[in-house]
XYZ file of C-alpha atoms in Angstrom:
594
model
C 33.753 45.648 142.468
C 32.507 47.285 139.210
C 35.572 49.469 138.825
C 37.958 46.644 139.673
C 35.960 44.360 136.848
C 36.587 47.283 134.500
C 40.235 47.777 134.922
C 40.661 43.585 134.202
C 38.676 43.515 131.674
C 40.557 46.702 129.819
C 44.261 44.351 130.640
C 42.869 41.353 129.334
C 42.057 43.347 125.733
C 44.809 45.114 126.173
C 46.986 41.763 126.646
C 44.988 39.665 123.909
C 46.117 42.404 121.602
C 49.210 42.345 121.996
C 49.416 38.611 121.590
C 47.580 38.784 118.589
C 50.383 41.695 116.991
C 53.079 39.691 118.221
C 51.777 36.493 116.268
C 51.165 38.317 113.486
C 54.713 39.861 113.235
C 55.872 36.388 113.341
C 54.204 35.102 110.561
C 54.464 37.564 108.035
C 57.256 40.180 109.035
C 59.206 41.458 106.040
C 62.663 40.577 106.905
C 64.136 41.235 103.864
C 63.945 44.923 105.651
C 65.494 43.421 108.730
C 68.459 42.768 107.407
C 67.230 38.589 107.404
C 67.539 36.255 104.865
C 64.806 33.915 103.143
C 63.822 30.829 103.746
C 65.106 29.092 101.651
C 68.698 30.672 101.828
C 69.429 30.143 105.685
C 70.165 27.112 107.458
C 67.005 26.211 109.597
C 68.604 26.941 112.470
C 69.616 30.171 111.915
C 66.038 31.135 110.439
C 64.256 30.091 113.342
C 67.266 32.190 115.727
C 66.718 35.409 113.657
C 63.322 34.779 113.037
C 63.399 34.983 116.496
C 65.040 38.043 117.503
C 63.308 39.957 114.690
C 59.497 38.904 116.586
C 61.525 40.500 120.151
C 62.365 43.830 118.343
C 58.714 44.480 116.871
C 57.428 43.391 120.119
C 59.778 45.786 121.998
C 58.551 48.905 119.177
C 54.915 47.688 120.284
C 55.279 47.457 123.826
C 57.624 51.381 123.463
C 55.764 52.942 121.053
C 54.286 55.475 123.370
C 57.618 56.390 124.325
C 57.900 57.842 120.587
C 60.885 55.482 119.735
C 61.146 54.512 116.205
C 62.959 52.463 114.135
C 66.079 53.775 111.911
C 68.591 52.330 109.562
C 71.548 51.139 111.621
C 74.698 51.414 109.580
C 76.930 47.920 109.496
C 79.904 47.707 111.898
C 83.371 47.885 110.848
C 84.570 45.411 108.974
C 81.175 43.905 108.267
C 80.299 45.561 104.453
C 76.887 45.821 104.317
C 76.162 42.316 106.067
C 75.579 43.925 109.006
C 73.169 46.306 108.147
C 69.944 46.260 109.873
C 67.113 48.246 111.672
C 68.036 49.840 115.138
C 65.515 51.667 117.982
C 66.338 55.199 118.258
C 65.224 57.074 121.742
C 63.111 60.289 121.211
C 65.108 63.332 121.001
C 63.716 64.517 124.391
C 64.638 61.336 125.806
C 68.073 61.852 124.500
C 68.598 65.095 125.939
C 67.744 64.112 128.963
C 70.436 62.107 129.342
C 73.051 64.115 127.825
C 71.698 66.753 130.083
C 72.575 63.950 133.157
C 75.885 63.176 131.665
C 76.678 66.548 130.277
C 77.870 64.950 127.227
C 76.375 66.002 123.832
C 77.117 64.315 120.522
C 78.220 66.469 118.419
C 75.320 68.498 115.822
C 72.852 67.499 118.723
C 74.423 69.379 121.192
C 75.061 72.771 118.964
C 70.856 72.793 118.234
C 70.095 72.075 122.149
C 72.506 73.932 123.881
C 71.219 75.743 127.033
C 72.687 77.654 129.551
C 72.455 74.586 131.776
C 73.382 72.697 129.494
C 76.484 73.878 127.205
C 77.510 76.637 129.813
C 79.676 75.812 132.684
C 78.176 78.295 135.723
C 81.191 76.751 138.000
C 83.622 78.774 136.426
C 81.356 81.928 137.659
C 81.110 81.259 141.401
C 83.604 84.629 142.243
C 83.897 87.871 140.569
C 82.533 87.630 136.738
C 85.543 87.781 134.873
C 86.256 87.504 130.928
C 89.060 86.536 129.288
C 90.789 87.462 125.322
C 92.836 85.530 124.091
C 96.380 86.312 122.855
C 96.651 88.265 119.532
C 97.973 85.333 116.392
C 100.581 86.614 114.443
C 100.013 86.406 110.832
C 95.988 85.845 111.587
C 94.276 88.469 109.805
C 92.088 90.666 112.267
C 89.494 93.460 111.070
C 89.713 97.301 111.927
C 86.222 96.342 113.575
C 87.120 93.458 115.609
C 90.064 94.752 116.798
C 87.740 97.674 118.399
C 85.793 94.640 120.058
C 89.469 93.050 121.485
C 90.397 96.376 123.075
C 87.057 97.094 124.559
C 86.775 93.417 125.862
C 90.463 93.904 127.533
C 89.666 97.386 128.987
C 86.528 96.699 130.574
C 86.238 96.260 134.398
C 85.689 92.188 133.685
C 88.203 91.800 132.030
C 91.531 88.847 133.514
C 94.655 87.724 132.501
C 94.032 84.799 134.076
C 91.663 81.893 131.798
C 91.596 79.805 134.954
C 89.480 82.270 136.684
C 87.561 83.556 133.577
C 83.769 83.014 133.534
C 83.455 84.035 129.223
C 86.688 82.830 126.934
C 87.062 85.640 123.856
C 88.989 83.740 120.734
C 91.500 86.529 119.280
C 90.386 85.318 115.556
C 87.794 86.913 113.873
C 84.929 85.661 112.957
C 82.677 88.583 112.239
C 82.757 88.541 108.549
C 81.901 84.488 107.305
C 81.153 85.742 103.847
C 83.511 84.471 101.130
C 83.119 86.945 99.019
C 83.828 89.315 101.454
C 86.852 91.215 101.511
C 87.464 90.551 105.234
C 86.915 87.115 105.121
C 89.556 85.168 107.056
C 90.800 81.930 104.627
C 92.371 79.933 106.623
C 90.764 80.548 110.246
C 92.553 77.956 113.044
C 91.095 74.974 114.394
C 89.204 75.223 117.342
C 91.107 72.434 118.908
C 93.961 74.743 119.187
C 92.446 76.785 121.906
C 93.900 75.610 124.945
C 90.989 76.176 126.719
C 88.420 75.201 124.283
C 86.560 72.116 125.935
C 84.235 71.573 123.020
C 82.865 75.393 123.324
C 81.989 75.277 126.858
C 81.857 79.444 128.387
C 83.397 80.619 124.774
C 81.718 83.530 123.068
C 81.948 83.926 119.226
C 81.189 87.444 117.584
C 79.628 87.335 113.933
C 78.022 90.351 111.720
C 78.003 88.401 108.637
C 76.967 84.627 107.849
C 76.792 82.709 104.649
C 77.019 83.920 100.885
C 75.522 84.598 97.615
C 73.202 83.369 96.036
C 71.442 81.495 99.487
C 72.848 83.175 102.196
C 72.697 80.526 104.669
C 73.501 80.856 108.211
C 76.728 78.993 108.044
C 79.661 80.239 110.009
C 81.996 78.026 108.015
C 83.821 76.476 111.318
C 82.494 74.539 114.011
C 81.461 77.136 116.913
C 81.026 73.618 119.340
C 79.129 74.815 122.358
C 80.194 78.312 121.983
C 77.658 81.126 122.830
C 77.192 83.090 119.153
C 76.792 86.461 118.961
C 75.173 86.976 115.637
C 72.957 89.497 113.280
C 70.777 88.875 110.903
C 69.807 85.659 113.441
C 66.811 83.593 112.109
C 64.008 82.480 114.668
C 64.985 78.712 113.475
C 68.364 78.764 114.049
C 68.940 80.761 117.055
C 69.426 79.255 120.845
C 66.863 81.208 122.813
C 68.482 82.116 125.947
C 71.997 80.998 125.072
C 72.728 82.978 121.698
C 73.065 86.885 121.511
C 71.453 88.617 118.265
C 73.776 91.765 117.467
C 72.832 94.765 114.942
C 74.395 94.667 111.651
C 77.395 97.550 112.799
C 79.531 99.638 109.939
C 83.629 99.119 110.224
C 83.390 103.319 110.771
C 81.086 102.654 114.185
C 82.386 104.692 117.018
C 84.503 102.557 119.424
C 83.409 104.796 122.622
C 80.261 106.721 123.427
C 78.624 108.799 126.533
C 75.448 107.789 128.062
C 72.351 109.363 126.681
C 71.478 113.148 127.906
C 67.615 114.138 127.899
C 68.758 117.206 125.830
C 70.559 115.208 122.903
C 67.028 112.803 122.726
C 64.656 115.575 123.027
C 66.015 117.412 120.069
C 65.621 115.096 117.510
C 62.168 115.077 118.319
C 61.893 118.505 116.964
C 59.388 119.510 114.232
C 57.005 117.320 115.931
C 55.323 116.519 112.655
C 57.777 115.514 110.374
C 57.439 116.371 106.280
C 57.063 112.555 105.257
C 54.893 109.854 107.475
C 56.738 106.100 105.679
C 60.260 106.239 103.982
C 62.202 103.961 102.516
C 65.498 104.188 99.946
C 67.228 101.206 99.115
C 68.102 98.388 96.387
C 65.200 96.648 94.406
C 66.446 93.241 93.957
C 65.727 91.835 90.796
C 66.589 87.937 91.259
C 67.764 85.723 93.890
C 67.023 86.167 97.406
C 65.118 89.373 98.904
C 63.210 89.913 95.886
C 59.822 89.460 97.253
C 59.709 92.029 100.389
C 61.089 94.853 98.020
C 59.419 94.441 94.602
C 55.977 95.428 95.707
C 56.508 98.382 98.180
C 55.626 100.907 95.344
C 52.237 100.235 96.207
C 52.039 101.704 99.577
C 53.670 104.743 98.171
C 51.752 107.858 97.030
C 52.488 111.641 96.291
C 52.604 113.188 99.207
C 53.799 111.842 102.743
C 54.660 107.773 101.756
C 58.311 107.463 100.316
C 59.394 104.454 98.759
C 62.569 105.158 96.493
C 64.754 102.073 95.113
C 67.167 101.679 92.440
C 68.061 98.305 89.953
C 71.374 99.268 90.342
C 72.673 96.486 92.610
C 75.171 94.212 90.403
C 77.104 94.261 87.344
C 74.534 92.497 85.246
C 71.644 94.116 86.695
C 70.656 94.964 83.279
C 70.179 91.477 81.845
C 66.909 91.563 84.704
C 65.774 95.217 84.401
C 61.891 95.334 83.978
C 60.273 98.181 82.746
C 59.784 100.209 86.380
C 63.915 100.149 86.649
C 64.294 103.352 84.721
C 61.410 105.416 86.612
C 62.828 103.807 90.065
C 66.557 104.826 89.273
C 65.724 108.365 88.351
C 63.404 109.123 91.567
C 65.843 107.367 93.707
C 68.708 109.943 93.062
C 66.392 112.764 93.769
C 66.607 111.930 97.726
C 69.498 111.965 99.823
C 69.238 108.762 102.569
C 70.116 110.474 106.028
C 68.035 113.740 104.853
C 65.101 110.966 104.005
C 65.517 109.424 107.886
C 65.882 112.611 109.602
C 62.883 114.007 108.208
C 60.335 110.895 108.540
C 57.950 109.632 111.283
C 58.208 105.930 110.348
C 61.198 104.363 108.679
C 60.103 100.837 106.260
C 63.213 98.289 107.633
C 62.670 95.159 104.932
C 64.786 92.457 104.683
C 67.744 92.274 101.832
C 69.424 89.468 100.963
C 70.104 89.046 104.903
C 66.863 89.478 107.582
C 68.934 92.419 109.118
C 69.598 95.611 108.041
C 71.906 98.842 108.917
C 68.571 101.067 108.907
C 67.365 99.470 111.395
C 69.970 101.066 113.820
C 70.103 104.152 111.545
C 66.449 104.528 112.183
C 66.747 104.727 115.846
C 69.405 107.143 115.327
C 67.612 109.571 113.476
C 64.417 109.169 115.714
C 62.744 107.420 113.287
C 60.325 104.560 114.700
C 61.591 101.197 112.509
C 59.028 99.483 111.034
C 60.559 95.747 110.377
C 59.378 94.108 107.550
C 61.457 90.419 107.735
C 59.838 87.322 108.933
C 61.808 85.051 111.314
C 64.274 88.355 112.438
C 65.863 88.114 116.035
C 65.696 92.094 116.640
C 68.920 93.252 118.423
C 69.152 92.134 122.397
C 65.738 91.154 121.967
C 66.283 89.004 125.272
C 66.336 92.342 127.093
C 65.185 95.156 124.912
C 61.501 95.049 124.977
C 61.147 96.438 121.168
C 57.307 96.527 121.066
C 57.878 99.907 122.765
C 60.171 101.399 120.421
C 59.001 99.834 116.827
C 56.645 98.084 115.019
C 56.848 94.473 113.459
C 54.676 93.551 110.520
C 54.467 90.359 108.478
C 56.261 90.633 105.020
C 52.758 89.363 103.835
C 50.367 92.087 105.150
C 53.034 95.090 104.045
C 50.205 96.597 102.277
C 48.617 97.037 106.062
C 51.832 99.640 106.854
C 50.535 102.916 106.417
C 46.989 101.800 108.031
C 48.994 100.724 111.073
C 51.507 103.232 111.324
C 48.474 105.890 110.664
C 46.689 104.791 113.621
C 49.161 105.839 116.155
C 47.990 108.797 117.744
C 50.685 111.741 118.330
C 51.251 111.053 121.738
C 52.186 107.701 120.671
C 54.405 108.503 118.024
C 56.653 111.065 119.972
C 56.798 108.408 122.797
C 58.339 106.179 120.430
C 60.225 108.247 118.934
C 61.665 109.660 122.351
C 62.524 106.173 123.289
C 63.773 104.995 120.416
C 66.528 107.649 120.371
C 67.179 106.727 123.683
C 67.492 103.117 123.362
C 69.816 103.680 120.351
C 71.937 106.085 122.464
C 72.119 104.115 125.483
C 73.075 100.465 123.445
C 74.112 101.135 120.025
C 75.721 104.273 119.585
C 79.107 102.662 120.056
C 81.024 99.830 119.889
C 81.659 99.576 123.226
C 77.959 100.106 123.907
C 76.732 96.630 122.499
C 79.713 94.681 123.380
C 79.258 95.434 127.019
C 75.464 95.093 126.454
C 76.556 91.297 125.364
C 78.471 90.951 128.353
C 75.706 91.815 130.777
C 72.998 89.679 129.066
C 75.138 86.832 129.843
C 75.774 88.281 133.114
C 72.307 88.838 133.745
C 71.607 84.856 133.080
C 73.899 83.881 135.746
C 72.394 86.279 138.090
C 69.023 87.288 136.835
C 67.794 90.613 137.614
C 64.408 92.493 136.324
C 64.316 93.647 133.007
C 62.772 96.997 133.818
C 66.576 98.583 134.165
C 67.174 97.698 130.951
C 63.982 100.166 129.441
C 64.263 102.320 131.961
C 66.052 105.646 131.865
C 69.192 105.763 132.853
C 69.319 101.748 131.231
C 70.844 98.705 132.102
C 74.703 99.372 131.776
C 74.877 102.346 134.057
C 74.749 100.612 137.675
C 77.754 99.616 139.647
C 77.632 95.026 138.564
C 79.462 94.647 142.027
C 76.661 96.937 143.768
C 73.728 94.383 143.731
C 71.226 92.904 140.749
C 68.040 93.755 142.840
C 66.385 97.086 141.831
C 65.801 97.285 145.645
C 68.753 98.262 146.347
C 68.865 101.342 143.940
C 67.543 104.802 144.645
C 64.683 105.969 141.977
C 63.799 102.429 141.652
C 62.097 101.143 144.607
C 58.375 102.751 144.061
C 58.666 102.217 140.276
C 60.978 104.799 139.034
C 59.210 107.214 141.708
C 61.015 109.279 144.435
C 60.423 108.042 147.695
C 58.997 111.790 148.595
C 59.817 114.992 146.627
C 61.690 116.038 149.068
C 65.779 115.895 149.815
C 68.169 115.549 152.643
C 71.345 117.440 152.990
C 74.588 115.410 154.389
C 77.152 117.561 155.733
C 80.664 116.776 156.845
C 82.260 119.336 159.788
C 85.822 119.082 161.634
C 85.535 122.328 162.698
C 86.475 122.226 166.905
C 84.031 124.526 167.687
C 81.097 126.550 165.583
C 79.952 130.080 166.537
C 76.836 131.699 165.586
C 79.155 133.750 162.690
C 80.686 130.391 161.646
C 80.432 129.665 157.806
C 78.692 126.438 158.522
C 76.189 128.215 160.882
C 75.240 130.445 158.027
C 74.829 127.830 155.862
C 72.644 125.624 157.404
C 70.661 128.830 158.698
C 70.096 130.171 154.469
C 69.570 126.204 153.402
C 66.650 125.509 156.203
C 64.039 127.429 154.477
C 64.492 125.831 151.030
C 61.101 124.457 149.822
C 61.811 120.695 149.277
C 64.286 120.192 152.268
C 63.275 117.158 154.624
C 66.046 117.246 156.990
C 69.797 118.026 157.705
C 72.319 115.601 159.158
C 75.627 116.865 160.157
C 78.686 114.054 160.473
C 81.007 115.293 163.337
C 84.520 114.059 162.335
C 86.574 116.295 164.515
C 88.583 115.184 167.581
C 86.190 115.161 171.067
C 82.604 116.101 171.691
C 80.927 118.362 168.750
C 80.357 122.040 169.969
C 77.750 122.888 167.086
C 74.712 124.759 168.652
C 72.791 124.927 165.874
C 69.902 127.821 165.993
C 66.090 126.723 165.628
C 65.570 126.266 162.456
C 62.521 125.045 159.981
C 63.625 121.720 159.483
C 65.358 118.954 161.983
C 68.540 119.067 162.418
C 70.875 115.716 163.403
C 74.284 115.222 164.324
C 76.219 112.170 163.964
C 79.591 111.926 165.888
C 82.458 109.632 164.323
C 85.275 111.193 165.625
C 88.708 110.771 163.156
C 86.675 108.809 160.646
C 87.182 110.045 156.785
C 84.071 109.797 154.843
C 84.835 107.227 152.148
C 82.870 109.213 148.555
C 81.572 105.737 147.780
C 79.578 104.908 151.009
C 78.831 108.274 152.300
C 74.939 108.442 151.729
C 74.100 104.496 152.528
C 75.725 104.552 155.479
C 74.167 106.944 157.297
C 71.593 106.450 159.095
C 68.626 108.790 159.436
C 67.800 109.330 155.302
C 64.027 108.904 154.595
C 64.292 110.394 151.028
C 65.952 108.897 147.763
C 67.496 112.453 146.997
C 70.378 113.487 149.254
C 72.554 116.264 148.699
C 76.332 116.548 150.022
C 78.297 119.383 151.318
C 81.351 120.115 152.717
C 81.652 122.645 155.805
C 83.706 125.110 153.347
C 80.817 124.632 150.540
C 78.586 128.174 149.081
C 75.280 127.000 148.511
C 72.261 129.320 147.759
C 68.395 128.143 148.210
C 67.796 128.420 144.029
C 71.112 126.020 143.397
C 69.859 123.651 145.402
C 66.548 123.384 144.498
C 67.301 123.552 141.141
C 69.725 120.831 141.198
C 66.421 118.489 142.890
C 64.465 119.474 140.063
C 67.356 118.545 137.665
């Protein structure tokens, strides 16, 4: 009974309360701001009627307020003036995207600042093969040297249709990687988006940028209306970028190489080389003077000193730098032409990345490529692929307000550390940014990766995420080296061989091949596929190590499936010959150590 007694006598406050704020409201609600008339000016009547509905909209913000509805200025209907001006309840912004998530409709500015992949991206045009589509080149549309290297790659890569119908990711042919208007590339007159023909308010579109906004605020403005497009962007800002729908890019030079080759372990390890380098921090760059990027660059002189901390700048950054010189500008501009910039990366342990005008930076990128660990220094910077590069590994991130903290942190590394990083960084820079072709197929695959997620551990892992087979499988499980954690399986090998031969003697080649390969070191086992016509006459001698034979009579071994498909392989290494094949012991051991 007592906690029955409780809960009435809480609804009975609860209820008198409400009475009393409703009666109150009544009385004395201002409704001049509701749009209603005085006394004195409206027919009885229609006093009491809008007194009326004025006391049910205060009682329905009372009874919803814990909803988080408020009330807003509701503009007058057409042809009303300003007569019909009043207060309206707005829904919570959750609330509202809730819905539109139900309905898949988004209104306009609402639905560019809440797009998800559930919600702006159509996944039904993905159920088959992941395909992408370009489209057609405009005549008389002005095109970059740089985004026409992004077109070709996009319509030379495996995903690539003809076909829009079947495309999972729509490419527009205009581009939109320089938005600056000052910019020499700057398209004027870009077309509407409504000209697409298979625009759909953005929906599964992908929009490349480099460059956003101009002088003096730099703002992130595109200057056309992306709709639900995914953006791939630099310089992205934490408060304006989509996490898990938009792509943040590295800032790329019109001269970046189109194609590259996949990372060696010989190209990596020999920038590594002296281990300790001759300067610890470097940076060489502009000193702004006014406007935006001033503050991150105008005290770095204090970290530097005179022996292993380089911080170079020069004044010299627009034609009336000289109205805003100070009195460090001559000092600065004379010590900044004594170093050269590449010489400066290539021979520094930690490279200072600040922000310019824009949060992102070419040395970030260059940094990488000289083996130089990036230190960022710009608040509210999207790193590059940050959804799947795991940068913590390969650079360091300070606040723009603790810079003076740099050299502590950077000196606290150990050397082990510091040649890991290094190490990886080249890699990383090798394996996603050394090309053009590199980080527009990394794009691709982060998008691909969101439709059919797959462990991020391939992506900072050695040999890296854009090396497997995307019609293979986007489990790990299925991929040799990977299933014990980038371990082997065993140390050992197993050799595949393929014989037609009719019939083997103790002389024949094959005989005295598997006889000289049995006593290698690291061999497991040796299967032998009989494709020959009848029963397989091999009489292999005893050997060291187990020998198996397989018959599949007039079956030719297809390159692609030969090692999955046969059964019998315990180790992740397998080596295979052909009957006709010279093999000594020290080739193929080296080649398992390789």
């Amino acid at each position: 009974m007592r906690p029955f007694r409780r809960r009435f006598r809480r609804h009975f406050l609860l209820g008198l309360l409400a009475c009393a704020v409703l009666f109150c409201v009544v009385r004395v609600a201002p409704w001049r701001r509701l749009g209603v008339g005085s006394a004195t000016s409206q027919p009885r009547g229609v006093e009491a009627a809008k007194r009326a509905e004025a006391s049910l909209l205060y009682a329905s913000l009372f009874l919803r307020h814990a909803r988080g509805t408020s009330l807003q200025a509701a503009p007058p209907e057409e042809g009303q003036g300003t007569r019909g001006a009043g207060w309206k309840l707005r829904e919570p912004a959750s609330t509202r995207a809730a819905e539109a998530a139900e309905t898949n409709d988004f209104p306009g500015d609402f639905a560019a600042a809440n797009c998800t992949m559930g919600r702006c991206f159509n996944a039904g045009r993905c159920g088959g093969d992941f395909r992408v589509y370009v489209y057609p080149d405009n005549d008389g549309v002005k095109v970059s040297g740089l985004y026409r290297k992004i077109l070709r790659i996009l319509r030379n890569s495996p995903y690539y249709t003809s076909d829009p119908d079947e495309a999972c990711v729509l490419v527009p042919s205009w581009d939109t990687l320089d938005r600056d208007k000052l910019s020499d590339e700057y398209v004027m007159k870009l077309p509407s988006t409504w000209l697409l023909s298979h625009w759909n308010g953005g929906r599964n579109h992908l929009f490349f940028n480099l460059y956003s906004g101009s002088w003096p605020t730099y703002f992130e403005s595109l200057d056309f209306d992306p709709g639900l497009a995914i953006v791939a962007k630099a310089s992205f800002n934490t408060a304006s970028f989509r996490q898990n729908f938009d792509i943040s890019l590295p800032l790329l030079h019109n001269s970046h190489s189109e194609r590259g080759v996949f990372p060696s372990v010989m190209t990596t390890r020999g920038n590594l080389l002296p281990i300790k380098r001759r300067y610890h921090l470097a940076f060489k760059g502009k000193r702004y003077l006014y406007g935006l990027g001033v503050e991150p660059r105008r005290s770095l002189y204090h970290i530097r000193n005179s022996r292993d901390v380089v911080m170079v700048m020069t004044c010299r950054h627009n034609k009336n730098w000289e109205k805003y010189k100070d009195s460090r500008c001559d000092v600065d501009n004379a010590e900044y032409n004594r170093f050269d910039y590449m010489e400066l990366l290539t021979n520094s342990s930690f490279c200072l990345v600040p922000r310019g005008r824009r949060l992102g930076s070419f040395r970030f990128i260059e940094s990488l490529q000289s083996s130089c660990i990036p230190v960022s220094l710009s608040n509210g910077y999207i790193l590059p692929l940050d959804e799947v590069i795991d940068w913590h590994r390969y650079s360091i991130v300070v606040d723009e307000r603790h810079f003076l903290q740099v050299p502590h942190i950077t000196r606290s590394l150990s050397t082990q550390q510091v040649l890991d990083m290094r190490l990886w960084g080249s890699w990383v820079y090798e394996t996603y940014f050394s090309s053009v072709d590199k980080v527009v197929m990394a794009t691709i695959e982060i998008i691909r990766n969101r439709l059919h997620p797959s462990s991020g551990f391939v992506w900072n892992r050695h040999p890296g995420g854009l090396t497997f087979v995307p019609s293979f499988s986007p489990s790990l499980s299925d991929y040799p080296f990977y299933r014990h954690g980038n371990a082997l399986h065993s140390a050992n090998y197993t050799i595949v061989m393929s014989v037609s031969s009719a019939a083997l003697k103790e002389s024949s080649p094959v005989i005295k091949l598997i006889r000289s390969l049995s006593i290698a070191p690291h061999l497991s086992k040796i299967i032998i596929i009989w494709t020959g016509t009848g029963p397989p006459k091999i009489r292999p001698p005893p050997l060291p190590v187990t020998v198996t034979i397989i018959s599949r009579p007039s079956v030719q071994i297809n390159p692609l499936s030969r090692f999955h498909s046969v059964p019998g392989i315990e180790t992740d290494a397998v080596l295979h010959l052909s009957e006709d094949v010279g093999l000594t012991v020290d080739e193929a051991e080296f080649g398992m150590e390789v």
